[in-house]
Structures are given as C-alpha cells and as structure tokens.
XYZ file of C-alpha atoms in Angstrom:
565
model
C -51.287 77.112 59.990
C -51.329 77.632 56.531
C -49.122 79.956 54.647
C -48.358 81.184 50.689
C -46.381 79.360 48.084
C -43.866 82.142 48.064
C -43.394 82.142 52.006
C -42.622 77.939 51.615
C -40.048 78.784 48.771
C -38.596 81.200 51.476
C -39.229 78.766 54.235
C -37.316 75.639 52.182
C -33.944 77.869 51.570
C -34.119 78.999 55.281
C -33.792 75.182 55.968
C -31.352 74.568 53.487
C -29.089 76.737 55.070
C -28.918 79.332 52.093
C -27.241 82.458 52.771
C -27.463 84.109 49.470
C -29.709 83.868 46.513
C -28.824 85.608 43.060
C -31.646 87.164 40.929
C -33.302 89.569 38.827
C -37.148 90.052 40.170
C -39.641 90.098 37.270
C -43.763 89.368 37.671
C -44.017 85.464 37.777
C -41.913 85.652 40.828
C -43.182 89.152 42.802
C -44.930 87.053 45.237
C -41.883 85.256 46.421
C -39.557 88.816 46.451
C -42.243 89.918 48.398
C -41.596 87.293 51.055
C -38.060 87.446 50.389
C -38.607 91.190 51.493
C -40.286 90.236 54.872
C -37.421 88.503 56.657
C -33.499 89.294 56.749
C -31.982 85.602 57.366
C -31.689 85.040 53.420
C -29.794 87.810 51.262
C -30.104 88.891 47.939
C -27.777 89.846 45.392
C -29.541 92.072 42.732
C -27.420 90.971 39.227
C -28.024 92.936 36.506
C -28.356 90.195 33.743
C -30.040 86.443 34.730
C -26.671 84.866 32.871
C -24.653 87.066 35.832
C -27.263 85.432 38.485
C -26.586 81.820 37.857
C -22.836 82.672 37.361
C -22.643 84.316 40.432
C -24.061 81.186 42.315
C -22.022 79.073 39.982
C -18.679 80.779 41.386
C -20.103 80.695 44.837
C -20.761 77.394 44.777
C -17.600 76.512 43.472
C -15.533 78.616 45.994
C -17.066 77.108 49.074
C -18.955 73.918 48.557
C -22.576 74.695 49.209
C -25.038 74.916 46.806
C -25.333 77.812 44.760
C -28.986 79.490 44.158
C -30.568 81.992 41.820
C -33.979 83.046 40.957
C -35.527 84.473 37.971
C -38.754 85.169 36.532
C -40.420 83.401 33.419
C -39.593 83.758 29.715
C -36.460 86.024 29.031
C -35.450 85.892 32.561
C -34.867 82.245 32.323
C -33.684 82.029 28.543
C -31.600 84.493 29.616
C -30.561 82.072 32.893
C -30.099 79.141 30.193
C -26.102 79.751 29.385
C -25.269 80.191 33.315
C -27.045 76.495 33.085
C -25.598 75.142 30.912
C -22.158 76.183 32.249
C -22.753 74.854 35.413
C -24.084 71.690 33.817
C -20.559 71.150 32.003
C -18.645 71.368 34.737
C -20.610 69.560 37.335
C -21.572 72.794 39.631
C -24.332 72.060 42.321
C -26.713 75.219 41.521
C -30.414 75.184 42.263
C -32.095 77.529 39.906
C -35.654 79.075 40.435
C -37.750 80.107 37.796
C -41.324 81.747 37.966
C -43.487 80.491 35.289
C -46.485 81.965 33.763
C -50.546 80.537 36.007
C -51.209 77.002 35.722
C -54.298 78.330 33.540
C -52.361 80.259 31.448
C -49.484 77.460 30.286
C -49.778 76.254 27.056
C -51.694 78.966 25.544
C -48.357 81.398 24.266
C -49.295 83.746 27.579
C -47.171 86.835 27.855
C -43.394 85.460 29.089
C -44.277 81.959 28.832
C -41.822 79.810 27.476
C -41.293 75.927 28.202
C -38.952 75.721 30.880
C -38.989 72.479 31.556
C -38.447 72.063 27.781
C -36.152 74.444 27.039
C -33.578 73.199 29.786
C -33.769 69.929 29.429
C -30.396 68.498 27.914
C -28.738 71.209 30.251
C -29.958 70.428 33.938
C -29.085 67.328 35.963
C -33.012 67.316 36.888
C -36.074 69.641 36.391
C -39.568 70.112 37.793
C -42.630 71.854 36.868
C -44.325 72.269 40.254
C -48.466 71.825 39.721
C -49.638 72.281 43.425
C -48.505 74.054 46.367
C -48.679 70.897 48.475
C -44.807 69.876 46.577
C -43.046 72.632 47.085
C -41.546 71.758 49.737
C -40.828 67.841 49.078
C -39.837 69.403 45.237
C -36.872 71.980 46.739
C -35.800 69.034 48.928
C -34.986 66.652 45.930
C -33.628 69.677 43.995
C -30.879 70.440 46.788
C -29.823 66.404 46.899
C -29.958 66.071 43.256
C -27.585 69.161 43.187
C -25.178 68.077 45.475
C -24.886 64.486 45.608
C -23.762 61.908 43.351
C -21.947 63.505 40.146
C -22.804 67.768 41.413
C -24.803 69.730 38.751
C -27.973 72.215 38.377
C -31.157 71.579 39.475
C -34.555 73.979 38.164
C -37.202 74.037 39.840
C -40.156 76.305 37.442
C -43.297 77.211 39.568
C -45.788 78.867 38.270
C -47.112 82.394 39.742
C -50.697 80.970 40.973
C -49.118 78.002 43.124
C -46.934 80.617 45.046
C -50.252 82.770 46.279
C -51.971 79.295 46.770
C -51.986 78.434 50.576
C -50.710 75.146 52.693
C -49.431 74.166 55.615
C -45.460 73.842 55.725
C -43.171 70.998 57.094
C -39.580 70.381 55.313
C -38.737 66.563 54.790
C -35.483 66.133 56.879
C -34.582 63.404 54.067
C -35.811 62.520 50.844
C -35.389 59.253 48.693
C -36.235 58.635 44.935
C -36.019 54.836 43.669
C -34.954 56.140 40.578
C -31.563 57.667 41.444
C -29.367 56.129 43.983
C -25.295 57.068 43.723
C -22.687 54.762 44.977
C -20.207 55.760 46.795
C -18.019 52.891 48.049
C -15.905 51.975 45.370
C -16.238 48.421 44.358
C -13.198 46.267 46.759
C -12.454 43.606 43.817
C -11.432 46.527 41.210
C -9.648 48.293 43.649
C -7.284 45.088 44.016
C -7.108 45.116 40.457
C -5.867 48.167 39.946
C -3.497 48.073 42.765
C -1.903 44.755 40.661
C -1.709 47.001 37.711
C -0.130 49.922 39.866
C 2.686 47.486 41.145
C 3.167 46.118 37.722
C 3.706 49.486 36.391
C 6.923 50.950 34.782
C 6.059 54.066 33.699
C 3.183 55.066 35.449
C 1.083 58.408 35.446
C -1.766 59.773 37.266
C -3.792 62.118 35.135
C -7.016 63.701 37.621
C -9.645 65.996 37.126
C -12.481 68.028 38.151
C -13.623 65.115 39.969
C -10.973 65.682 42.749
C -11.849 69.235 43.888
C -15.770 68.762 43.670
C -14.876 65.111 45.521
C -13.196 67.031 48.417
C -10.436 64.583 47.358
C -7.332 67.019 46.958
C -5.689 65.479 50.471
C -5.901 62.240 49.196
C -4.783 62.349 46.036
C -1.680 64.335 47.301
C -0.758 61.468 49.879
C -0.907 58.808 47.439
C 0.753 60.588 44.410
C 3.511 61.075 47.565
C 3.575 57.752 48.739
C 3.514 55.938 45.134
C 6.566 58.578 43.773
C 4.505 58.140 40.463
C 4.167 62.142 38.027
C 0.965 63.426 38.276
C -1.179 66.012 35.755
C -4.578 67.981 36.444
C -6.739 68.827 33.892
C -7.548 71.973 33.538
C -10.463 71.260 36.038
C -8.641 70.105 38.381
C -6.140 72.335 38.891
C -5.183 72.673 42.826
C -5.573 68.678 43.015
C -2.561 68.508 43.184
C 0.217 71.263 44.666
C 1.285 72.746 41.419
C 4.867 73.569 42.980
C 5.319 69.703 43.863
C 8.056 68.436 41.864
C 5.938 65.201 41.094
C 3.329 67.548 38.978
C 4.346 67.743 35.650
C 1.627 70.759 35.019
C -1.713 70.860 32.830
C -2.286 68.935 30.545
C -4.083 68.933 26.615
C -4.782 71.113 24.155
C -2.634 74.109 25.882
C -0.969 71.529 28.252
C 2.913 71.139 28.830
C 4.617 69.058 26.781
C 6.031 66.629 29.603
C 2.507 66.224 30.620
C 1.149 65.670 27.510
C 4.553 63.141 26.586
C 4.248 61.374 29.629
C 0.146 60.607 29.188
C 0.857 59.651 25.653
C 3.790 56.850 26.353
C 2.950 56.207 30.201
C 1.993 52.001 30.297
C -0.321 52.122 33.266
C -2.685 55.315 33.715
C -4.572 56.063 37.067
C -7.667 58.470 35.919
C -9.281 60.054 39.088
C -12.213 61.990 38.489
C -11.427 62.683 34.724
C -13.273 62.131 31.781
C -10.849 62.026 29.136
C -12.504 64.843 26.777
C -11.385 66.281 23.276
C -9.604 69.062 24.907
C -7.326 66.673 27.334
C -6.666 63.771 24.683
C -7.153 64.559 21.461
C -8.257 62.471 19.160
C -8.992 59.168 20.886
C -7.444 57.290 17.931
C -3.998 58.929 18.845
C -4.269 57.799 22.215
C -5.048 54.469 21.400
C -2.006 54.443 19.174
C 0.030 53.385 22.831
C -0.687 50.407 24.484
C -1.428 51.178 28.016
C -3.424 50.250 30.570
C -6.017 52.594 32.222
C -7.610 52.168 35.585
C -10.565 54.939 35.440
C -11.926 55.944 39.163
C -15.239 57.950 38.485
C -18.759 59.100 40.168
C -20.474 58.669 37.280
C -21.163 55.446 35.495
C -21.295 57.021 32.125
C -18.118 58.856 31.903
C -16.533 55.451 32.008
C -15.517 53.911 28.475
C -17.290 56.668 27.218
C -14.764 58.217 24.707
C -11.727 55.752 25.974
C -11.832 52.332 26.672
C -10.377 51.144 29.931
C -9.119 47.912 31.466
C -10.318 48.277 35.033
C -13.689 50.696 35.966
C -13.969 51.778 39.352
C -17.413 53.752 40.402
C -17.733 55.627 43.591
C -16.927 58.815 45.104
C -13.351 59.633 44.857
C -12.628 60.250 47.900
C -13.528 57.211 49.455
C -12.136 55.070 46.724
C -9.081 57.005 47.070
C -8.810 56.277 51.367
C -9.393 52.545 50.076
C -6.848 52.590 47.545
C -4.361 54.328 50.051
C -5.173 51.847 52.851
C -4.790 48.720 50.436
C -1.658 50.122 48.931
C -0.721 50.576 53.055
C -0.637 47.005 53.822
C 0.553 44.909 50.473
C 4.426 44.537 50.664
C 5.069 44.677 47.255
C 6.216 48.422 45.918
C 6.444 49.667 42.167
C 9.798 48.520 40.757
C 12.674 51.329 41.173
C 14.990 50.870 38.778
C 11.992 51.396 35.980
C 10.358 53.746 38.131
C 13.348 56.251 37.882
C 14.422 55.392 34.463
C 10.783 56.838 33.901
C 11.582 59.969 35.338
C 14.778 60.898 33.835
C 12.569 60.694 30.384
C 10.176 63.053 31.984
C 12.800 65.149 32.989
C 14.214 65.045 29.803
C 11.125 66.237 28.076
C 10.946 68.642 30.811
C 14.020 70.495 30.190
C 12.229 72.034 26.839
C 10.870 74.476 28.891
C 7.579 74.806 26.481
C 6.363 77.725 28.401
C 9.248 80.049 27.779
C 8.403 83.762 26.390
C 10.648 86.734 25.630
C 11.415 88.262 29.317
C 12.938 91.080 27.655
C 10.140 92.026 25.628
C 9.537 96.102 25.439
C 6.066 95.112 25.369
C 3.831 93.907 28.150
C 3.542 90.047 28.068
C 0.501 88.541 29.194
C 2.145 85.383 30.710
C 4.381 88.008 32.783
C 1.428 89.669 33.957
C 0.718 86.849 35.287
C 3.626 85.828 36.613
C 3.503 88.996 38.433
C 0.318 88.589 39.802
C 1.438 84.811 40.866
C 4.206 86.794 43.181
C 1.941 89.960 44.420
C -0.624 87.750 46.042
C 1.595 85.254 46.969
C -0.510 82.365 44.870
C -3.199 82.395 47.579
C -6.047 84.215 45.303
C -8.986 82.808 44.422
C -8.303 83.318 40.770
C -11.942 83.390 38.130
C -11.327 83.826 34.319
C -13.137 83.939 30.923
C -12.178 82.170 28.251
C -9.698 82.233 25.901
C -5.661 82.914 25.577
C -6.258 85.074 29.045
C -7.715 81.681 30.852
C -4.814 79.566 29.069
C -1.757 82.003 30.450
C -4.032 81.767 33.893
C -3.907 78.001 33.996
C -0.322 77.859 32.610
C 1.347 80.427 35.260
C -0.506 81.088 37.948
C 0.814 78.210 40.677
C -2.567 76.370 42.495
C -1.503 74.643 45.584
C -5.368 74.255 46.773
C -8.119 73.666 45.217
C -11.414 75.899 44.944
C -9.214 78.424 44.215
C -8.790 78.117 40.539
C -12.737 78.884 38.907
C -12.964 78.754 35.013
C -15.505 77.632 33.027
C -14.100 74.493 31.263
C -16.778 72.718 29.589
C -19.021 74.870 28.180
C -16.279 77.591 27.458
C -18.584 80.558 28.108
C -17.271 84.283 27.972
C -18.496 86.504 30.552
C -17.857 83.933 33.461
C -15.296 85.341 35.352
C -17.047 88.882 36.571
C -20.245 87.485 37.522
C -17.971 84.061 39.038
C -15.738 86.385 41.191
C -18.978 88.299 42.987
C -19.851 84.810 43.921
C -16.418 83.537 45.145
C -16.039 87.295 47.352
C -19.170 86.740 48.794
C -18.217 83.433 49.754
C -14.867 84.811 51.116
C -15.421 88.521 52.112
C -11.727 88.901 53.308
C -9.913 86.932 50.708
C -8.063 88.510 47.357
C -10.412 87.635 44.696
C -9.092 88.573 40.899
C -10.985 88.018 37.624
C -8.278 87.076 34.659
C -10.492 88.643 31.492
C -9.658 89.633 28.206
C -11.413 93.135 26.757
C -14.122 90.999 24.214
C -14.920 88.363 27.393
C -15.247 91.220 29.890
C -17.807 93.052 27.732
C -19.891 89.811 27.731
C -21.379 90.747 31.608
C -19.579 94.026 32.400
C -22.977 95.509 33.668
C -22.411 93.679 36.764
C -19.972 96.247 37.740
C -23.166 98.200 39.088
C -23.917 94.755 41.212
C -20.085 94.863 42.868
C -20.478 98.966 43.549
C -23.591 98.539 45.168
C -22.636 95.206 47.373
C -18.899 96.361 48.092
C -17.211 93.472 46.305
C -14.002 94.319 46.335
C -13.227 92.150 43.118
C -9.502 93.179 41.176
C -10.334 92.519 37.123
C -6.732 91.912 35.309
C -7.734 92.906 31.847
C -5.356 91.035 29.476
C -6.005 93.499 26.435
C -5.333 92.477 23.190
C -7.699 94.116 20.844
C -8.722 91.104 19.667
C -10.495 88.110 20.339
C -7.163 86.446 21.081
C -8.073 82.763 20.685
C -10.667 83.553 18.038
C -7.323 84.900 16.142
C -4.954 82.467 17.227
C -6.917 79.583 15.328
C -6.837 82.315 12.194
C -3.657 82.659 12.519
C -2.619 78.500 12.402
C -4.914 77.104 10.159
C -7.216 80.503 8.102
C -4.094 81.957 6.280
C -4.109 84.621 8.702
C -7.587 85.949 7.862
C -8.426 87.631 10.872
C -12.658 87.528 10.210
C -14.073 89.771 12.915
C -11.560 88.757 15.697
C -10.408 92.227 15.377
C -11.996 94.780 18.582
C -12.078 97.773 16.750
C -14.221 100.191 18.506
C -12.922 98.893 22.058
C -14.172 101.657 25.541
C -12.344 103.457 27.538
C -11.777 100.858 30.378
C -10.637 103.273 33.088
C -13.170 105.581 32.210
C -16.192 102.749 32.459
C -14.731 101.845 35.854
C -14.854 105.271 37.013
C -18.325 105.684 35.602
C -19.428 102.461 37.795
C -17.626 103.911 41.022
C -14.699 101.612 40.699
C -10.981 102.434 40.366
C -9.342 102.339 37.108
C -5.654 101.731 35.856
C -4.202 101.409 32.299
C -0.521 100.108 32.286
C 1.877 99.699 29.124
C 5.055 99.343 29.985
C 6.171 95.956 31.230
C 8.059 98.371 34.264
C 4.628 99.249 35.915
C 3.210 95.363 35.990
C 3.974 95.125 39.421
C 3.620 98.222 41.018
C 0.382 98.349 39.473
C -0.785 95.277 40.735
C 0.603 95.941 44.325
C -1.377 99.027 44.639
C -4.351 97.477 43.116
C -4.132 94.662 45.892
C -3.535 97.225 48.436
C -6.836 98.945 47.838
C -8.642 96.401 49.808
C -12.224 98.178 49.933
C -12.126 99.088 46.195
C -13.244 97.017 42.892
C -9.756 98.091 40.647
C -9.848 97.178 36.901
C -6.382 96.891 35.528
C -6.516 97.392 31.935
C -3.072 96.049 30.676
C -2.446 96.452 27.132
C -0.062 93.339 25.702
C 1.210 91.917 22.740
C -1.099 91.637 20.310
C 0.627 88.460 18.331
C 1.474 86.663 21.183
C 0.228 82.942 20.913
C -0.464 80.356 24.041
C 1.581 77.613 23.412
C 2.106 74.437 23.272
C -0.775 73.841 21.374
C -2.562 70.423 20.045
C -4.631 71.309 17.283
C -8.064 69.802 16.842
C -7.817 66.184 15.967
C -4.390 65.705 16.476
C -2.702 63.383 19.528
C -1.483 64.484 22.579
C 2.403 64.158 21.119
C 1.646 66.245 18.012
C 2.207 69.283 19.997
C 2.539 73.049 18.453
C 5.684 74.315 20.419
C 7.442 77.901 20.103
C-alpha cells in the first residue's frame, strides 16, 4: 500500500515515539499539517514565532531526554528557525528540525520562499539533508533521530521539498540504521583510564572541573559517587550545573567569567585537573595563556574527539561517553589500594576554605531596594530548589546560576553557548510540557523577555502554567555592566526607555500579573504566584538598577584576575 510523503513524515515520528512537535504551518509544509490533522497520537504546539518552535523543543528536550522536534515551512519560517539552531547546536541539544522547502522543479530558480536550507544551516546543525525522493524519507528521519541523540547530542534538519510529500510510496521504518561515516565510541579507552588514575593518586591538590557533558551523559550519579569517594572539590560549569549537588560541601560553586572565586582559585593553582564533559571555553578559563601560566596536569574525559586539546592542551585524553568512562574509572579506583595522600589532600582544603571565607557573593541584605540576587534567594526557598528553572541571558541568568541551589540535573536550562535572548519563555513551554505537574519558572530580564513574549498567546491557549520572574532593570543589564567597567560609563542604548506595562500585557494575554517593589513583598509574592497552580503569573519585580554580578573575569584576563565587590 502506498501512501503520501506527508503521511510517512507522520508515520516516522509515530515510530520515533514523538509526543509533541513544535511549529508554525506555512505552504511548503500544508500537506504534512494536513496529515498531522488526521490522527491524534502526535500533538502540536502552535508557537507563534519559528525561533519559539525550536526553543520550545530545545527546552523539552533538555528537560526530559528525548529528542526535541519542530517543523516549519520554507524561507522565513526556517531563517526564522536558524537562531533556535544554532542555540541548540552550542549547547549540544538533540532537536530534529523539519523544514518544507520550495518543488524539486522550482529550487534553484529564486521561487517564492525559497532559500538554501541546506546552505544556510550548515555551520549550525550536527547534520542536514535535502530529501530528493519520497523513497528516503523514511531511512532520512531515521539517521536524523540517531545523529541527534547519539554520540556528542545536537540538531539535526531534515528540508523536504513540498512535491516529495504529495509523491506516493510504500512505508516501512528501518528498526536500525548505520552510516560508515560516523561511528561514536563509547567505551573509554582502558590504558588512559590507568593513566589518569596514576595521576589522580599522585595528586596534591586536585580538582574536578565538569560540564555539560555530565547532564546530557546521564552521568550526574556517577560523578557524585566518585567526587564522594575521592574527597577531591568539585566545580560545574555553568552547563553543568546539577552535576553535582550544589549544597554538597565538596562543590565549590560555578565557575568562570561570573564564577566564585574559590572555584575559579582552586582551577587556577589545582596540580592535577579531572575535566568531565567540559570543554574549557573563553567563558570558563579565560585566556588560555593565563591558565597555562600553572603547571598542572589535566586528564580531559570527553565524547567528542575535537573538544580535546582544542583550546587547552592536556596530558592524558580520554574519549567515550562519560558515563561509562566514569563506572570504569570508579571500578578501577575500587580495587587499587593506593588512596590520594591525606596530609596534602587536606592542606588543600584549608586553602580552599580560606579563599572561601571571602564570601564573593555577598550583597546588601538591608537594601530598601529590591535585590535581584534576593529575589532569587527567595525563590530558591518558595519552591524548595526543586523547579525546573529556564532563563535568558544576561545579569538575570548570572544571579540564577549563582543562587539558585541545583541538586539534579535537567533542572537548570539556559542557553550557554550561543547566549541567545528570548530562550527562557519559549524553553519553559517545552520543559512544562515535558513535566505537566512540576513548578516550571522562567528567570528573564524586561529587554530578554520582549525577545519572544508573543508566545504568551501559545501558554494561554495550551494551559502552561509557566511563572516568569521578571528581574527588571530598565536596562539591558549586562549590556550596561560592560559600559560601566571598561566604556567610561557610556551607557549606548542599554538604556529601556519606553519599557510596557508588564501586568497589563499579561492581563491582555489571559495571564495573571504582579508588579512588586518593595523588598517586603518578594516572598509573599512569589508564594501566591506558586500557589496559582493553573495560571501563567508574570512577576514583574523592579530592582536595583546599578547592581553588578560579581565576581567578574573580564575578557582576556585569567581565571585569578577576578573583579570582586
């Protein structure tokens, strides 16, 4: 029996096990929303931007370890699809994106919404396709959905054009696929891992420093029983934040750019570093001169192949998924009778202690004006820390990262790499959808917020639930923070000056609104927000508009040249 193009695109997600796709219909995809509207298994989200689409799959993807989906149609659809991309790309999110192109006949020839998809996405994809007959869609979705998820996680596009969805063939799903060209390892090599054990018992002051790599790995457990068992500090980056229980004593918090300054001590004069699932970036060490300006050595544990040596040299390279390199390490570690040295080990920590006892992220408590780090403090305490917690980007996502306690991971969703405002709205519909019951809260500022605020209408008319913490500044607080340290305090166009009337905008969408300004009503606002449990609530909380995140590295400085107070 032979059926459509569009029915097999709807055939290939029933098989995947897809429960929701995010899109935005438009005409080089009306054949497969028509099949979409035949059958009830698969549900839709209607987003009201593309970006929102793939950010909504992003966040869902991210929340609950599937593989995110969206569709759009051709030309502005997808450009407009390209930053969600990208973002996922940056941060290693397994999304499967599906984008209607203009008829075979027609490509090439400037047809109306025709751009070069394939093209276009390119540098920001793990893998694309251009599907030319009906006969691979099938065997084409298949390879997108074990690209996605599988090896190091990132998006997948798959652009069909509208002709080969009406053209008709006979379906069958591959149960597996295999491509010579890409096969991951897994199993860390056994050799390395021996080596780096050596370097582990050798060291004095040790320091494990993970990443990202741990909560897409499903390696959190693991790392948290060998951190345990070795007594050694451990750091997330801002990635990998729920690792590692933040309230553990052995954490010594973020660390980086906006990292504490025991964290960012103990990476810069540790002598043997453990990196799990890290990629030592700008934003975590500096410049890599600096860091080299310690002699240390670096075991570097990684899925990838080419995040290794790639901005940092190191002495032993370990490739393979992190969580099984991680139960080999533990299980090596299990049965060799030799232990890290004590004496050095705790001299170790009475430095970091010591370094500790600055308290870099202290603020004025008493403060007649609201304080965004209290705010979220406060929030920390009203849900307990068991939110799943989304943000933009900026000083909001900083204070998020900096006081909001992550004990698990998956619950902490930020876009790290790519740094792209208007994540967190169109991030939390995904994460709620992933867990309808849960307390989901977007951390925003009021110039991220307004990046995707239209999908407000998408979480009235799908009963997300979502609570937005506005952290309102009237400015673009990072943008002015970076004016402020190294402009001469020429605030260029960070300024918000014609800001709306939040409230009012979340009342206009059906939603509940609340403005708070006294540092008094924080909490009280909050707790009735969270009580609310049916209702989106936007909490626009107006704060100090010269308060600064600190500590802060600036741009091409070491990890030890630290901004403080």
């Amino acid at each position: 029996m032979q059926i459509s193009g569009a029915e097999i695109v709807i055939r290939c997600l029933q098989e995947e096990g897809v429960e929701y796709i995010f899109g935005y219909p438009g005409g080089a995809v009306l054949f497969i929303y028509d099949e979409l509207f035949k059958q009830s298994k698969l549900k839709h989200v209607l987003v009201r931007h593309e970006q929102g689409a793939v950010h909504a799959a992003d966040g869902y993807a991210r929340a609950c370890q599937k593989v995110g989906v969206a569709l759009v149609t051709s030309g502005p659809g997808v450009t407009n699809a390209v930053t969600g991309i990208a973002t996922a790309y940056m941060d290693s999110i397994p999304v499967v994106i599906i984008s209607g192109q203009v008829p075979t006949p027609a490509i090439g020839l400037d047809a109306f919404q025709e751009v070069d998809t394939v093209g276009i996405t390119r540098p920001c994809v793990k893998h694309n396709f251009l599907v030319k007959d009906v006969k691979d869609i099938a065997t084409t979705i298949k390879k997108a959905f074990y690209l996605a998820a599988t090896g190091r996680p990132g998006p997948v596009l798959v652009d069909i054009p509208k002709d080969i969805t009406q053209h008709l063939a006979e379906f069958s799903y591959p149960q597996e696929v295999s491509m010579r060209s890409y096969t991951p390892v897994t199993r860390g090599h056994s050799g390395q891992i021996k080596k780096a054990i050596q370097l582990i018992m050798d060291a004095k002051r040790p320091m494990i420093y993970s990443g990202g790599g741990v909560i897409l790995g499903e390696a959190a457990g693991e790392l948290t029983e060998l951190v345990r068992n070795l007594g050694f500090p451990c750091t997330n980056t801002l990635m990998g934040l729920g690792g590692y229980p933040a309230t553990d004593p052995q954490f010594v918090g973020m660390l980086g750019m906006h990292g504490t300054y025991e964290a960012n001590m103990a990476m810069q004069n540790c002598d043997v570093l453990l990196a799990i699932g890290a990629r030592f970036d700008d934003r975590v060490i500096g410049n890599p001169k600096h860091f080299y300006s310690e002699d240390r050595r670096i075991v570097h544990i990684d899925i990838d192949p080419s995040s290794i040596s790639k901005r940092v040299k190191v002495d032993v390279p370990i490739v393979g998924n992190v969580r099984e390199v991680l139960q080999e390490l533990i299980k090596q570690l299990a049965a060799t009778r030799e232990k890290p040295e004590e004496a050095a080990l705790a001299a170790w920590w009475s430095q970091i202690e010591e370094w500790r006892s600055r308290d870099c992220l202290k603020y004025d408590r008493a403060s007649a004006i609201i304080k965004p780090q209290f705010v979220v403090e406060k929030l920390y305490e009203v849900t307990n820390g068991d939110a799943f917690v989304t943000s933009d980007v900026g000083q909001h996502q900083m204070w998020a990262a900096q006081f909001y306690k992550f004990d698990l991971p998956r619950r902490w969703i930020n876009s790290g790499g790519l740094g792209t405002m208007g994540f967190g709205l169109p991030a939390a519909m995904g994460v709620q959808l992933a867990h309808p019951g849960a307390d989901v809260v977007c951390i925003t500022g009021e110039a991220s917020i307004q990046m995707c605020i239209q999908e407000l209408s998408t979480c009235k008319q799908y009963h997300l639930p979502v609570k937005i913490v506005n952290l309102n500044n009237r400015y673009m607080g990072m943008v002015r923070q970076w004016q402020e340290f190294f402009h001469g305090n020429r605030y260029a166009e960070s300024y918000m000056d014609a800001l709306p009337d939040f409230v009012k905008l979340a009342e206009a969408y059906g939603h509940v609104g609340m403005k708070i300004e006294q540092p008094s009503d924080v909490e009280g606002a909050l707790r009735e927000a969270f009580s609310r449990k049916d209702d989106l609530v936007f909490l626009d909380f107006i704060t100090d508009q010269s308060e600064n995140v600190f500590p802060m590295v600036p741009g091409g400085k070491g990890l030890s040249e630290m901004i403080l107070v």
